[in-house]
Amino acid sequence: FAIGSSVQISGTSGDGLRLRSAPGLQSEVLFLAFEGEIFTVEDGPRSADGYDWYSLVAPYDPNIRGWAAANFLQSVPPP
């Protein structure tokens, strides 16, 4: 995913995706992103714990941000 591109949370079976303070499964969980929610890629990829991680920010609130595993992201057209 390119920096500035839009991604959608996908493949969580409705459980949502934890946005973390840093790449890695042991990092603090900051937010829970809902299935289908759209984010903008800010940074990444970074590899940790067998996943590629991307820093995401919510386009509607710059305070909602965190690192997410790429396995649960899909590219979407910009809003």
PDB file of C-alpha atoms in Angstrom:
ATOM      1  CA  PHE A   1       0.000   0.000   0.000  1.00  0.00           C
ATOM      2  CA  ALA A   2       1.383   3.392  -0.957  1.00  0.00           C
ATOM      3  CA  ILE A   3       1.577   6.226   1.554  1.00  0.00           C
ATOM      4  CA  GLY A   4      -1.512   8.381   1.137  1.00  0.00           C
ATOM      5  CA  SER A   5      -3.600   5.546  -0.300  1.00  0.00           C
ATOM      6  CA  SER A   6      -6.941   4.441   1.142  1.00  0.00           C
ATOM      7  CA  VAL A   7      -7.435   1.007   2.692  1.00  0.00           C
ATOM      8  CA  GLN A   8     -10.453  -0.753   4.141  1.00  0.00           C
ATOM      9  CA  ILE A   9     -10.506  -3.088   7.141  1.00  0.00           C
ATOM     10  CA  SER A  10     -11.377  -6.521   5.746  1.00  0.00           C
ATOM     11  CA  GLY A  11     -11.323 -10.175   6.736  1.00  0.00           C
ATOM     12  CA  THR A  12     -11.875  -9.779  10.485  1.00  0.00           C
ATOM     13  CA  SER A  13     -15.164 -11.758  10.494  1.00  0.00           C
ATOM     14  CA  GLY A  14     -16.791  -8.718  12.070  1.00  0.00           C
ATOM     15  CA  ASP A  15     -14.386  -8.677  15.050  1.00  0.00           C
ATOM     16  CA  GLY A  16     -12.595  -5.514  13.915  1.00  0.00           C
ATOM     17  CA  LEU A  17      -8.863  -4.833  13.774  1.00  0.00           C
ATOM     18  CA  ARG A  18      -6.694  -3.589  16.626  1.00  0.00           C
ATOM     19  CA  LEU A  19      -4.711  -0.455  15.820  1.00  0.00           C
ATOM     20  CA  ARG A  20      -1.509  -0.533  17.851  1.00  0.00           C
ATOM     21  CA  SER A  21       1.020   2.008  19.104  1.00  0.00           C
ATOM     22  CA  ALA A  22       3.848   0.354  17.115  1.00  0.00           C
ATOM     23  CA  PRO A  23       4.282  -2.549  14.688  1.00  0.00           C
ATOM     24  CA  GLY A  24       3.997  -5.882  16.510  1.00  0.00           C
ATOM     25  CA  LEU A  25       1.526  -8.028  18.405  1.00  0.00           C
ATOM     26  CA  GLN A  26       2.851  -6.955  21.819  1.00  0.00           C
ATOM     27  CA  SER A  27       2.341  -3.227  21.197  1.00  0.00           C
ATOM     28  CA  GLU A  28      -0.379  -1.374  23.100  1.00  0.00           C
ATOM     29  CA  VAL A  29      -3.833  -1.421  21.486  1.00  0.00           C
ATOM     30  CA  LEU A  30      -4.993   2.153  20.875  1.00  0.00           C
ATOM     31  CA  PHE A  31      -8.243   1.663  18.932  1.00  0.00           C
ATOM     32  CA  LEU A  32     -10.465  -1.034  17.467  1.00  0.00           C
ATOM     33  CA  ALA A  33     -11.203  -0.400  13.791  1.00  0.00           C
ATOM     34  CA  PHE A  34     -14.484  -1.822  12.526  1.00  0.00           C
ATOM     35  CA  GLU A  35     -14.852  -4.171   9.553  1.00  0.00           C
ATOM     36  CA  GLY A  36     -15.383  -2.028   6.441  1.00  0.00           C
ATOM     37  CA  GLU A  37     -13.929   1.151   7.972  1.00  0.00           C
ATOM     38  CA  ILE A  38     -11.701   3.245   5.664  1.00  0.00           C
ATOM     39  CA  PHE A  39      -8.279   4.609   6.664  1.00  0.00           C
ATOM     40  CA  THR A  40      -5.398   6.459   5.006  1.00  0.00           C
ATOM     41  CA  VAL A  41      -1.922   4.886   4.969  1.00  0.00           C
ATOM     42  CA  GLU A  42       0.658   7.121   6.725  1.00  0.00           C
ATOM     43  CA  ASP A  43       3.716   4.861   6.931  1.00  0.00           C
ATOM     44  CA  GLY A  44       4.946   1.349   6.326  1.00  0.00           C
ATOM     45  CA  PRO A  45       5.450  -1.381   5.665  1.00  0.00           C
ATOM     46  CA  ARG A  46       7.356  -2.525   8.737  1.00  0.00           C
ATOM     47  CA  SER A  47       7.820  -6.219   9.457  1.00  0.00           C
ATOM     48  CA  ALA A  48       7.171  -7.628  12.952  1.00  0.00           C
ATOM     49  CA  ASP A  49       5.820 -10.899  14.349  1.00  0.00           C
ATOM     50  CA  GLY A  50       5.321 -12.415  10.900  1.00  0.00           C
ATOM     51  CA  TYR A  51       3.175  -9.545   9.572  1.00  0.00           C
ATOM     52  CA  ASP A  52       3.742  -6.438   7.477  1.00  0.00           C
ATOM     53  CA  TRP A  53       2.379  -3.433   9.385  1.00  0.00           C
ATOM     54  CA  TYR A  54       1.104  -0.082   8.143  1.00  0.00           C
ATOM     55  CA  SER A  55       0.452   3.093  10.089  1.00  0.00           C
ATOM     56  CA  LEU A  56      -3.126   4.207   9.453  1.00  0.00           C
ATOM     57  CA  VAL A  57      -5.100   7.355  10.247  1.00  0.00           C
ATOM     58  CA  ALA A  58      -8.860   7.842  10.079  1.00  0.00           C
ATOM     59  CA  PRO A  59      -9.705  10.468   7.427  1.00  0.00           C
ATOM     60  CA  TYR A  60     -12.447  11.906   9.665  1.00  0.00           C
ATOM     61  CA  ASP A  61     -10.326  12.203  12.854  1.00  0.00           C
ATOM     62  CA  PRO A  62      -6.518  12.566  12.878  1.00  0.00           C
ATOM     63  CA  ASN A  63      -6.454  11.393  16.505  1.00  0.00           C
ATOM     64  CA  ILE A  64      -7.588   7.905  15.468  1.00  0.00           C
ATOM     65  CA  ARG A  65      -4.406   6.291  14.239  1.00  0.00           C
ATOM     66  CA  GLY A  66      -2.258   3.237  14.781  1.00  0.00           C
ATOM     67  CA  TRP A  67      -0.371   0.347  13.221  1.00  0.00           C
ATOM     68  CA  ALA A  68      -2.352  -2.461  11.566  1.00  0.00           C
ATOM     69  CA  ALA A  69      -1.407  -5.827  10.051  1.00  0.00           C
ATOM     70  CA  ALA A  70      -1.623  -5.794   6.247  1.00  0.00           C
ATOM     71  CA  ASN A  71      -3.391  -9.184   6.198  1.00  0.00           C
ATOM     72  CA  PHE A  72      -6.607  -7.392   7.196  1.00  0.00           C
ATOM     73  CA  LEU A  73      -6.391  -4.453   4.788  1.00  0.00           C
ATOM     74  CA  GLN A  74      -7.527  -4.076   1.199  1.00  0.00           C
ATOM     75  CA  SER A  75      -7.002  -1.212  -1.232  1.00  0.00           C
ATOM     76  CA  VAL A  76      -9.988   0.980  -2.052  1.00  0.00           C
ATOM     77  CA  PRO A  77     -10.395   4.101  -4.205  1.00  0.00           C
ATOM     78  CA  PRO A  78      -9.894   7.375  -2.290  1.00  0.00           C
ATOM     79  CA  PRO A  79     -13.086   8.772  -0.727  1.00  0.00           C
TER      80      PRO A  79
END
